Amino acid sequence: MLYPSDVDGRREFVETYALGRTEDRPAYRDGVREAAAQLDAVARDWNGDSYADLDAETRDRILRRLGVETAEPDPEGPITDRIRFYLVDDLLFAFYASPVGGRLVGIENPIGYPGGIESYQRGSMPDRDGPRGGDGDG
Amino acid sequence: MADDGGVGDGRDRTPSARADVCVVGSGPAGALVADRLASAGKEVVVLEAGPRFEFDRRREQQERHIRPGMGDPWEMGGPRDDYTTAGKHYPLNAARVKGVGGSTLHWQGMVMRLHERDFEMETRYGLGADWPIDYEDLRPHYAEAERELGVAGAMDNPYAPPREEPFPLSAFPPSYSDSLFAEACERLGIDMHSVPNARNSEPYDGRAACQGYGTCRPVCPSGAKYTAESHVEKAVNAGARVIDHAPVQRLEHDESGDAVEAAVYATPDGTERRQSARRFVVACGGVENARLLLLSESERYPDGLANSSGAVGRFFMDHLFAGAGGRLDEPTRQNHVGFITSECHQFYDDADPIEGVKLEFLNYAGPSPVIEALHAETWGDELLDRLLDSYGTHIAMGGLVEQLPDAENRITLDPEREDDHGNPVPHIEWSLSERTRAAIRRANEVQHAILEELGASIEWTVGPEATGPAYHQMGTTRMGNDPAESVVDADCRTHDLSNLWVVGSSVFPTGGAMNPTLTIAALSLRAADSVAGSL
């Protein structure tokens, strides 16, 4: 539920792109794991089920009740701030710094992703299914 | 195990035997001097206050820039970098980087030559100070600097000072939003032209071509943006030694006071070490250059080293940002790249105002969706709606405005506060004159005229009140012919000490309104010739 509802392949995106991004950063990966485990514990405590097994609406409610939407992302802060940093922001960063998220907003090469040098002269975003580089790329 | 000074990386940080040249600082000025002298066979030791930033961590540093909560990608701040200000606040640690490569690690990479008038403001207008050299003196060094940095540019700027040779790399073509501006500017009789960028439009000098990550400032993960790491590496390959984590505490002179004998640097374990050399080149940036000379006071020089003129630390200048922006009722395609592709230098040489004014057509107006998403207090469909509403139609202009030298704008030592080694921190006194404010207003007028002609709804203006510095610290060890009024001569050698050079924008007597790094590079190459000739 962090990603827009009509995006296909969200799980696949998370598993390949988002997790692959931090493969060589063990301390960061540990932070992600620990924040996820703590969020899971909260879900079990409040709803009797692991976070992943809850429906989207309940998961959303848990995050908002924890105050994650207004939390300051902080890798060393209290659990709410760490959930914002390691889980919410991590996934939002992976999504909106990639063409998958960028395209939804109208930018096929968002900052953080290489390729702007091909797209900055174009007046419109080429079709998703079109050739990479789009029109005028010769 | 080598004595690594407490860093923990096993690299030897003990001093070398007496070197030919000791360079303090490894930004563009120090790196170019070190490379030039090492390549000429001189024994060179470079002392750098900050760390080496390994290139393979750039993607992670980029993430630190984009994501809140990860800290400064270049690790500025804390007791090492403490400072105080008076007057208009100067955000010093946003304005510089300590590390191998210096502030080119986070710069955008705009590299224009100063105009002819910039060297003779006093003669032409009775304002500021003349440089002891003119454009023709620096012209061959500008060409050399453009080759060293790898400048992508075109000969389409009718307002640029004279040049013969083309740029080493072809210019980046205009952006889509430049094409929107072009129609409005044509109707107003305002000329647009390309921007010289120290950024590879094609592979150059062992570095990749630009890929468009969009985060040039502060992190280029492709290596296409020039950083002085490039010349540090060349210097090392030519035999120079670089000691990082080694902030210089003071320079010590000989008994007669005619020459510097040693640079005393400290390592993180608190040990002070002495690097002796035949020649010394101070290259620590516009604030630390002055601070190091002031910290090096002695009985012979109670007001600081090389300061018999009293000018060390005075005449501190920066360029002021002027800008305006808003929205159009059509897509503007912003934030694909983090650099600009069109400017207007048409008003630069005007006499009303006399201050130089340079206008920029931005390619990064409005929020970037990913940064906005990370600061939003929601997610999911609600977040997407918000991003769709805010991205897509922003348009903006920026610009730089000249600040004339004023002795009251200055860097001193603050006796009330100490850095991590117990030295007084720099104190920055900085304010804007009514002249500067008027020049900013003039820049805003032109920007508003263009945006209105374009049909934009203007939503913001950065004028005389909201303005801030462009992070170009200049003027604090000014160059001149008269030892009573300046710190260094035309070769950047101090008037007072025969074996001491100071390089960087601190030597600029006036600053124009062009980004300073190409001029820093040209002067440094010129100074390197002077150092080499003295050995």
XYZ file of C-alpha atoms in Angstrom:
673
model
C 0.000 0.000 0.000
C 3.006 2.304 -0.117
C 2.853 2.117 -3.904
C -0.090 3.299 -5.984
C -2.834 0.665 -6.243
C -2.807 0.196 -9.990
C 0.882 -0.651 -10.274
C 1.484 -4.184 -11.535
C 4.284 -6.384 -10.263
C 4.851 -4.571 -6.981
C 6.162 -7.643 -5.202
C 8.524 -8.420 -8.059
C 9.790 -4.823 -8.051
C 10.492 -4.932 -4.339
C 12.257 -8.280 -4.528
C 14.525 -7.509 -7.455
C 15.190 -3.793 -7.555
C 14.614 -2.546 -4.035
C 16.355 -5.404 -2.229
C 19.143 -5.725 -4.787
C 20.044 -2.097 -4.293
C 21.498 -2.606 -0.813
C 23.024 -6.039 -1.287
C 26.555 -4.854 -0.486
C 25.549 -2.773 2.535
C 25.249 -5.318 5.366
C 24.705 -2.791 8.179
C 21.882 -1.210 6.212
C 20.328 -4.609 5.485
C 20.430 -5.415 9.187
C 18.611 -2.161 9.894
C 15.906 -3.099 7.384
C 15.544 -6.567 8.918
C 15.307 -5.272 12.440
C 12.750 -2.586 11.607
C 10.673 -5.161 9.711
C 10.793 -7.572 12.653
C 9.658 -4.852 15.040
C 6.835 -3.802 12.737
C 5.817 -7.439 12.558
C 5.778 -7.669 16.344
C 3.506 -4.615 16.521
C 1.160 -6.182 13.952
C 0.958 -9.429 15.940
C 0.360 -7.497 19.122
C -2.363 -5.253 17.683
C -3.964 -7.540 15.093
C -2.849 -11.046 15.997
C -1.254 -11.659 12.626
C 2.084 -11.049 10.969
C 2.255 -7.740 9.089
C 2.591 -9.384 5.688
C -0.568 -11.441 6.239
C -2.769 -8.421 6.946
C -4.833 -6.699 4.274
C -3.615 -3.435 2.798
C -6.071 -1.302 4.733
C -4.988 -2.742 8.081
C -1.312 -2.409 7.213
C -1.873 1.213 6.272
C -3.731 1.827 9.535
C -0.925 0.313 11.613
C 1.675 2.590 10.021
C -0.453 5.681 10.499
C -1.266 4.765 14.104
C 2.432 4.377 14.763
C 2.893 7.911 13.457
C 5.089 6.813 10.566
C 3.539 9.267 8.093
C 4.824 12.274 10.054
C 7.943 10.636 11.499
C 11.417 12.005 10.877
C 13.339 9.275 9.081
C 16.242 8.370 11.350
C 18.268 5.151 11.180
C 19.105 5.486 14.864
C 15.862 6.942 16.160
C 12.904 5.337 17.921
C 11.102 2.506 16.132
C 8.655 4.822 14.331
C 11.514 6.835 12.842
C 13.365 3.658 11.886
C 10.288 2.204 10.171
C 9.995 5.450 8.209
C 13.680 5.303 7.293
C 14.340 1.607 6.628
C 10.966 0.491 5.323
C 8.809 3.344 4.027
C 11.493 5.683 2.675
C 13.595 2.822 1.402
C 10.720 1.540 -0.723
C 9.584 5.003 -1.826
C 13.139 5.882 -2.823
C 13.557 2.678 -4.814
C 10.238 3.275 -6.569
C 10.288 6.979 -7.390
C 14.001 7.028 -8.272
C 13.271 4.460 -10.970
C 11.377 4.772 -14.252
C 8.639 2.510 -12.823
C 7.560 5.172 -10.339
C 8.811 8.136 -12.358
C 6.661 7.292 -15.369
C 3.505 7.429 -13.261
C 4.340 11.056 -12.500
C 5.504 11.932 -16.005
C 9.292 11.567 -15.864
C 10.897 8.507 -17.433
C 14.338 9.279 -15.981
C 13.894 10.614 -12.463
C 16.864 11.888 -10.513
C 18.873 9.054 -9.051
C 18.457 7.022 -12.235
C 20.833 7.205 -15.205
C 19.320 8.190 -18.530
C 18.376 11.850 -18.213
C 20.980 12.647 -20.820
C 18.784 10.875 -23.382
C 15.504 12.367 -22.252
C 16.204 16.003 -21.308
C 15.752 17.327 -24.825
C 12.429 15.570 -25.412
C 9.130 17.403 -25.136
C 7.159 14.363 -24.046
C 7.586 10.972 -22.451
C 7.791 8.194 -25.042
C 5.556 5.134 -24.731
C 6.586 2.614 -22.134
C 6.670 -0.075 -24.809
C 8.589 2.009 -27.312
C 12.279 1.531 -27.983
C 14.601 2.622 -25.176
C 15.605 6.194 -25.790
C 12.356 6.925 -27.602
C 11.917 9.232 -30.533
C 14.700 11.361 -31.845
C 17.311 9.054 -30.400
C 18.423 7.850 -33.819
C 52.270 -1.385 10.674
C 52.614 2.153 9.392
C 51.881 5.126 11.644
C 48.474 6.002 10.178
C 47.832 8.850 12.594
C 44.902 7.093 14.220
C 42.798 6.820 11.070
C 42.832 3.025 11.145
C 43.518 2.427 7.464
C 47.208 1.553 7.813
C 48.354 4.369 5.499
C 51.540 6.099 6.538
C 50.830 9.660 7.677
C 54.289 10.571 8.889
C 55.989 13.481 7.120
C 58.223 12.978 4.102
C 61.814 14.155 4.086
C 62.098 17.804 3.084
C 60.119 18.062 -0.141
C 60.533 20.440 -3.040
C 56.960 21.609 -2.643
C 54.335 21.188 0.070
C 50.799 21.884 -1.145
C 48.150 22.508 1.516
C 44.749 21.430 0.184
C 43.724 19.162 -2.680
C 40.857 21.010 -4.316
C 41.192 22.163 -7.930
C 43.849 24.793 -7.139
C 46.084 22.504 -5.086
C 45.544 19.473 -7.321
C 46.494 21.317 -10.520
C 49.606 22.780 -8.910
C 50.598 19.394 -7.467
C 50.098 17.627 -10.785
C 52.005 20.252 -12.726
C 54.978 20.236 -10.342
C 55.094 16.464 -9.827
C 54.961 15.985 -13.595
C 57.944 18.328 -13.863
C 59.877 15.968 -11.604
C 59.541 17.894 -8.341
C 59.020 16.114 -5.053
C 55.550 17.103 -3.952
C 53.669 16.401 -0.707
C 49.978 17.331 -0.516
C 48.355 17.749 2.896
C 44.569 17.400 2.877
C 42.384 18.112 5.918
C 39.563 15.799 4.871
C 39.389 12.175 3.766
C 39.573 10.381 0.436
C 36.077 9.528 -0.775
C 36.281 6.258 -2.707
C 34.621 6.483 -6.107
C 32.777 3.166 -5.777
C 30.615 4.667 -3.007
C 29.116 7.435 -5.168
C 25.739 5.734 -5.664
C 25.399 5.418 -1.918
C 26.382 9.077 -1.471
C 23.785 9.977 -4.069
C 21.182 8.156 -1.994
C 22.315 10.112 1.061
C 21.655 13.311 -0.864
C 18.175 12.283 -2.034
C 16.939 10.642 1.161
C 16.295 12.564 4.369
C 17.952 11.260 7.520
C 21.194 10.041 5.975
C 23.377 13.056 6.650
C 25.605 15.077 4.338
C 27.097 12.874 1.598
C 30.377 14.753 2.004
C 30.326 14.619 5.820
C 30.723 18.341 6.381
C 29.951 19.788 9.794
C 30.845 19.100 13.396
C 33.714 20.485 15.489
C 36.265 20.128 12.660
C 34.303 22.565 10.485
C 32.821 24.885 13.088
C 32.520 28.614 12.335
C 30.621 31.690 13.444
C 28.989 34.484 11.457
C 27.859 38.065 11.865
C 25.680 40.142 9.562
C 23.953 38.156 6.840
C 24.266 34.468 7.684
C 26.809 32.623 5.564
C 26.174 28.829 5.484
C 29.840 27.929 5.210
C 29.588 24.167 5.485
C 27.011 23.946 2.705
C 29.443 25.981 0.634
C 32.556 23.791 0.697
C 33.816 20.221 0.998
C 36.913 18.998 2.810
C 38.366 15.950 1.132
C 40.556 14.893 -1.767
C 39.032 16.913 -4.619
C 37.777 19.705 -2.357
C 34.641 21.560 -3.325
C 34.678 20.152 -6.867
C 33.291 17.019 -5.199
C 29.949 18.814 -4.759
C 30.072 21.606 -7.347
C 27.845 21.832 -10.379
C 30.685 22.332 -12.860
C 30.048 25.667 -14.599
C 33.244 27.032 -16.084
C 33.184 30.452 -17.736
C 36.051 32.819 -18.311
C 35.892 36.209 -16.640
C 35.322 39.116 -19.016
C 37.974 41.687 -19.882
C 36.279 44.338 -17.768
C 36.476 42.128 -14.683
C 40.233 42.692 -14.535
C 39.981 46.483 -14.602
C 36.940 47.596 -12.647
C 38.803 50.399 -10.906
C 40.191 51.862 -14.113
C 36.907 51.583 -15.981
C 34.425 52.486 -13.247
C 36.369 53.666 -10.208
C 35.005 50.663 -8.297
C 36.670 47.705 -6.616
C 40.272 47.065 -7.572
C 42.166 46.303 -10.757
C 43.826 42.945 -11.072
C 47.608 43.083 -11.646
C 47.019 41.004 -14.791
C 44.531 41.386 -17.600
C 42.487 39.010 -19.694
C 45.260 38.658 -22.286
C 47.697 37.556 -19.568
C 45.340 34.838 -18.419
C 43.989 33.862 -21.835
C 46.480 31.068 -22.640
C 46.026 29.665 -19.134
C 42.249 29.698 -19.595
C 42.681 27.573 -22.720
C 44.977 25.227 -20.846
C 42.551 25.012 -17.922
C 39.719 24.116 -20.298
C 41.768 21.207 -21.600
C 42.725 20.069 -18.110
C 39.159 20.089 -16.809
C 37.594 18.827 -20.026
C 35.157 21.623 -20.818
C 32.172 20.963 -23.068
C 31.165 24.154 -24.821
C 30.384 25.928 -28.076
C 31.513 29.151 -29.738
C 27.954 30.543 -29.895
C 28.209 33.113 -27.100
C 28.532 36.602 -28.632
C 29.199 38.137 -25.220
C 32.100 35.885 -24.195
C 35.609 37.354 -24.172
C 37.766 36.661 -27.248
C 39.014 33.137 -27.850
C 40.451 31.295 -30.824
C 40.468 27.606 -30.089
C 37.271 25.561 -29.819
C 36.338 23.880 -26.537
C 37.859 20.431 -25.967
C 34.406 18.794 -25.967
C 31.218 19.575 -27.848
C 28.525 21.424 -25.894
C 25.502 19.738 -24.395
C 22.567 20.623 -26.667
C 19.795 22.863 -25.335
C 17.126 21.251 -23.160
C 13.455 21.068 -24.039
C 12.653 23.903 -21.634
C 15.401 26.012 -23.247
C 13.373 25.742 -26.448
C 10.339 27.153 -24.620
C 12.403 30.061 -23.309
C 13.932 30.661 -26.730
C 10.718 31.917 -28.320
C 10.013 34.351 -25.502
C 13.604 35.594 -25.475
C 13.605 36.119 -29.214
C 10.518 38.296 -28.988
C 12.239 40.354 -26.274
C 15.560 40.604 -28.133
C 17.360 38.602 -25.443
C 20.063 36.213 -26.630
C 20.459 32.677 -25.321
C 23.637 30.669 -25.795
C 25.330 27.506 -24.581
C 26.996 27.016 -21.198
C 30.572 25.757 -20.777
C 30.342 22.698 -18.531
C 33.214 20.791 -16.871
C 31.295 17.632 -17.643
C 31.987 15.030 -20.289
C 29.646 15.208 -23.263
C 31.714 12.253 -24.495
C 34.382 10.148 -22.758
C 37.413 12.315 -21.967
C 40.604 11.927 -19.987
C 39.724 8.442 -18.744
C 36.329 9.492 -17.436
C 32.893 8.415 -18.693
C 30.362 10.475 -20.611
C 27.464 12.008 -18.705
C 24.554 9.634 -18.184
C 22.102 12.072 -16.647
C 21.686 10.915 -13.051
C 20.245 14.358 -12.327
C 22.213 14.939 -9.119
C 25.338 16.729 -10.420
C 25.230 18.902 -7.363
C 26.225 17.368 -4.982
C 27.110 13.890 -6.312
C 27.930 12.655 -9.828
C 27.982 8.847 -9.764
C 29.129 8.456 -13.388
C 32.385 10.366 -13.024
C 31.473 12.577 -15.997
C 31.599 15.724 -13.892
C 35.153 16.940 -13.397
C 36.440 16.715 -9.863
C 39.957 17.561 -8.745
C 40.350 13.911 -7.738
C 41.395 13.563 -11.350
C 44.464 15.791 -10.969
C 45.275 14.397 -7.547
C 45.454 10.967 -9.163
C 47.668 12.308 -11.944
C 49.921 13.964 -9.390
C 50.221 10.706 -7.447
C 50.997 8.808 -10.646
C 53.735 11.347 -11.278
C 55.209 10.678 -7.835
C 53.406 13.089 -5.504
C 52.417 11.945 -2.047
C 48.993 12.818 -0.609
C 48.384 12.690 3.141
C 44.678 12.898 3.948
C 43.082 13.446 7.380
C 45.917 15.927 7.889
C 44.610 19.456 8.619
C 47.438 21.977 8.673
C 47.478 23.873 11.979
C 49.967 26.567 11.063
C 52.923 27.429 8.878
C 56.236 28.080 10.610
C 58.816 30.456 9.185
C 62.573 30.694 9.539
C 64.377 33.038 11.899
C 64.621 35.872 9.432
C 60.934 35.659 8.643
C 61.666 35.534 4.953
C 60.645 31.965 4.221
C 58.274 29.267 5.465
C 60.097 26.232 6.825
C 57.351 23.789 7.680
C 53.651 23.078 7.610
C 52.565 21.663 10.961
C 49.689 19.233 10.506
C 47.707 17.194 12.979
C 46.429 13.664 12.576
C 43.268 12.308 14.242
C 45.298 10.801 17.100
C 46.197 14.370 18.103
C 49.841 14.136 17.068
C 51.341 17.208 15.443
C 53.827 16.563 12.648
C 56.064 18.885 10.623
C 56.363 18.688 6.863
C 59.302 20.757 5.674
C 59.728 21.893 2.100
C 61.535 24.387 -0.096
C 58.295 25.899 -1.376
C 54.775 26.076 0.079
C 51.493 26.484 -1.757
C 48.381 27.257 0.307
C 45.245 26.034 -1.465
C 42.525 25.495 1.140
C 39.683 27.588 -0.217
C 38.513 31.164 0.233
C 37.963 30.978 3.971
C 40.643 28.559 5.166
C 43.417 30.223 3.117
C 42.959 33.386 5.146
C 42.422 31.461 8.368
C 45.648 29.464 7.986
C 47.677 32.644 7.444
C 46.035 34.226 10.485
C 46.623 31.079 12.581
C 50.317 31.252 11.605
C 50.954 34.443 13.555
C 54.375 34.741 15.172
C 56.453 37.289 17.028
C 57.754 38.495 13.734
C 54.264 38.541 12.188
C 51.816 39.248 15.036
C 48.942 39.959 12.617
C 49.386 36.712 10.758
C 51.662 35.451 8.042
C 51.887 37.384 4.755
C 49.673 40.050 6.271
C 51.827 43.188 6.369
C 49.131 44.799 4.205
C 46.403 43.940 6.704
C 44.402 42.572 3.775
C 44.401 38.911 4.835
C 40.786 37.941 5.491
C 39.396 41.228 4.204
C 37.353 41.888 1.038
C 35.452 38.606 1.409
C 33.007 38.288 -1.511
C 30.581 35.815 -2.988
C 28.181 35.877 -5.912
C 24.553 36.465 -5.049
C 21.801 34.266 -6.406
C 18.859 35.999 -8.101
C 15.986 33.936 -9.435
C 12.317 33.667 -10.270
C 10.006 30.909 -11.332
C 6.474 29.694 -11.649
C 4.360 27.422 -13.771
C 3.289 27.095 -17.363
C 0.147 25.457 -18.682
C 2.195 22.848 -20.532
C 4.858 20.254 -19.674
C 8.304 21.719 -19.006
C 10.221 18.440 -18.590
C 12.372 19.421 -15.605
C 14.788 17.435 -13.431
C 16.084 15.067 -16.107
C 19.596 16.476 -15.729
C 21.198 18.415 -12.914
C 23.066 20.977 -15.005
C 22.058 23.868 -17.231
C 22.416 24.135 -20.983
C 21.576 27.782 -21.741
C 22.508 31.124 -20.286
C 22.401 34.802 -21.168
C 25.494 36.970 -20.693
C 23.983 39.900 -22.598
C 23.664 42.135 -19.533
C 27.019 41.238 -18.015
C 29.059 44.154 -19.385
C 26.320 46.779 -18.965
C 27.038 49.903 -16.966
C 23.583 49.921 -15.348
C 24.193 48.221 -13.076
C 27.975 48.140 -13.289
C 27.909 44.907 -11.278
C 28.076 41.864 -13.528
C 24.792 39.995 -13.967
C 24.654 36.502 -15.465
C 21.317 34.848 -16.238
C 20.638 31.106 -16.249
C 17.784 29.059 -17.706
C 17.263 26.236 -15.236
C 16.663 22.586 -16.111
C 15.639 21.683 -12.564
C 12.741 23.967 -11.696
C 10.257 22.738 -9.116
C 10.394 19.647 -6.959
C 11.796 16.334 -8.116
C 9.122 13.647 -7.562
C 11.393 11.320 -5.612
C 12.543 14.007 -3.188
C 8.999 15.224 -2.719
C 7.791 11.654 -2.110
C 10.355 11.200 0.647
C 9.244 14.380 2.409
C 5.508 13.719 1.993
C 3.446 12.745 4.997
C 1.554 10.104 3.102
C 1.999 7.273 0.594
C 0.093 5.117 -1.875
C -2.541 6.659 -4.155
C -2.714 9.843 -2.116
C 1.005 10.410 -2.593
C 0.805 9.777 -6.330
C -2.025 12.319 -6.658
C 0.085 14.853 -4.863
C 3.116 14.207 -7.068
C 1.019 14.425 -10.230
C -0.229 17.776 -9.068
C 3.197 19.210 -8.310
C 5.437 17.811 -11.053
C 5.476 18.722 -14.697
C 4.898 22.418 -15.373
C 7.450 24.298 -13.278
C 9.823 26.681 -15.009
C 12.502 28.923 -13.547
C 15.449 31.208 -14.122
C 18.451 31.747 -11.923
C 21.394 34.057 -12.091
C 24.518 35.350 -10.418
C 25.131 38.937 -9.392
C 28.515 40.477 -8.633
C 29.419 41.705 -5.170
C 32.116 44.382 -5.150
C 34.925 44.104 -2.574
C 34.327 45.741 0.790
C 37.016 45.677 3.499
C 34.362 45.239 6.189
C 33.285 41.899 4.745
C 35.916 39.687 6.220
C 37.215 36.477 7.760
C 38.783 36.697 11.202
C 39.537 34.193 13.952
C 36.874 33.782 16.613
C 38.676 33.653 19.979
C 35.486 32.437 21.667
C 35.236 29.111 19.866
C 37.703 26.351 19.056
C 37.760 23.582 16.485
C 38.581 19.926 17.216
C 42.288 20.767 17.490
C 41.870 23.784 19.743
C 42.296 26.429 17.036
C 39.977 29.440 16.889
C 37.263 28.862 14.273
C 36.728 31.207 11.314
C 34.376 34.121 11.901
C 32.597 35.445 8.813
C 31.354 39.027 8.708
C 29.310 39.475 5.578
C 26.634 41.875 4.384
C 25.228 43.236 1.142
C 25.476 46.827 0.013
C 22.624 48.816 -1.508
C 24.505 48.612 -4.829
C 24.400 44.811 -4.707
C 20.706 44.829 -3.841
C 19.956 47.109 -6.773
C 21.830 44.782 -9.126
C 19.813 41.814 -7.829
C 16.605 43.771 -8.473
C 17.756 44.408 -12.039
C 18.347 40.678 -12.565
C 14.854 39.998 -11.225
C 13.354 42.550 -13.652
C 14.807 40.769 -16.667
C 13.800 37.372 -15.278
C 10.220 38.553 -14.726
C 10.057 40.054 -18.213
C 11.116 36.737 -19.770
C 8.779 34.626 -17.632
C 5.860 36.961 -18.352
C 6.565 36.867 -22.075
C 6.593 33.094 -21.797
C 3.126 33.194 -20.237
C 4.225 31.736 -16.912
C 2.424 32.492 -13.695
C 5.252 33.743 -11.481
C 5.085 32.040 -8.087
C 8.391 32.952 -6.479
C 11.239 35.420 -6.703
C 14.589 35.355 -4.966
C 15.428 39.029 -4.689
C 17.582 41.210 -2.417
C 16.006 39.914 0.802
C 15.819 36.177 0.079
C 19.112 36.010 -1.789
C 21.976 33.852 -0.645
C 25.537 33.157 -1.690
C 26.415 30.971 -4.681
C 29.145 29.343 -2.529
C 32.045 31.067 -4.276
C 34.269 32.419 -1.498
C 36.605 35.043 -2.927
C 38.864 37.973 -2.121
C 40.449 37.189 1.254
C 44.101 37.107 0.082
C 43.796 39.574 -2.774
C 46.293 39.850 -5.586
C 47.990 43.148 -6.444
C 51.186 44.966 -7.343
C 51.355 47.034 -4.165
C 52.531 45.076 -1.088
C 50.861 47.685 1.108
C 47.438 46.821 -0.290
C 47.529 43.214 -1.375
C 48.669 39.805 -0.126
C 49.998 38.079 -3.247
C 51.554 39.293 -6.481
C 50.442 38.520 -10.025
C 52.009 35.051 -9.771
C 50.137 34.308 -6.515
C 53.369 34.530 -4.523
C 53.035 36.353 -1.200
C 54.695 39.756 -1.053
C 56.068 39.032 2.413
C 57.554 35.529 2.182
C 59.694 34.466 -0.733
C 58.737 30.778 -0.813
C 55.001 30.987 -0.138
C 52.224 30.976 -2.747
C 48.481 31.232 -2.151
C 46.145 29.899 -4.855
C 42.385 29.788 -5.284
C 39.610 32.373 -5.523
C 40.903 34.056 -2.358
C 43.355 35.897 -4.630
C 40.611 37.517 -6.763
C 40.654 41.312 -6.249
C 37.136 41.406 -7.768
C 34.901 38.482 -8.551
C 32.785 39.373 -11.570
C 29.644 37.255 -11.774
C 31.052 34.190 -13.484
C 31.489 30.925 -11.600
C 35.094 31.095 -10.382
C 36.592 27.634 -10.888
C 37.963 28.056 -14.404
C 39.711 31.227 -13.267
C 40.991 29.382 -10.179
C 42.386 26.683 -12.488
C 43.967 29.173 -14.904
C 45.626 31.132 -12.082
C 46.839 27.906 -10.472
C 48.488 26.730 -13.679
C 50.130 30.137 -13.927
C 51.246 29.950 -10.296
C 52.630 26.439 -10.847
C 54.893 27.843 -13.572
C 56.072 30.458 -11.130
C 56.799 27.878 -8.393
C 58.614 25.634 -10.872
C 60.646 28.564 -12.151
C 61.777 29.377 -8.615
C 63.166 25.894 -7.958
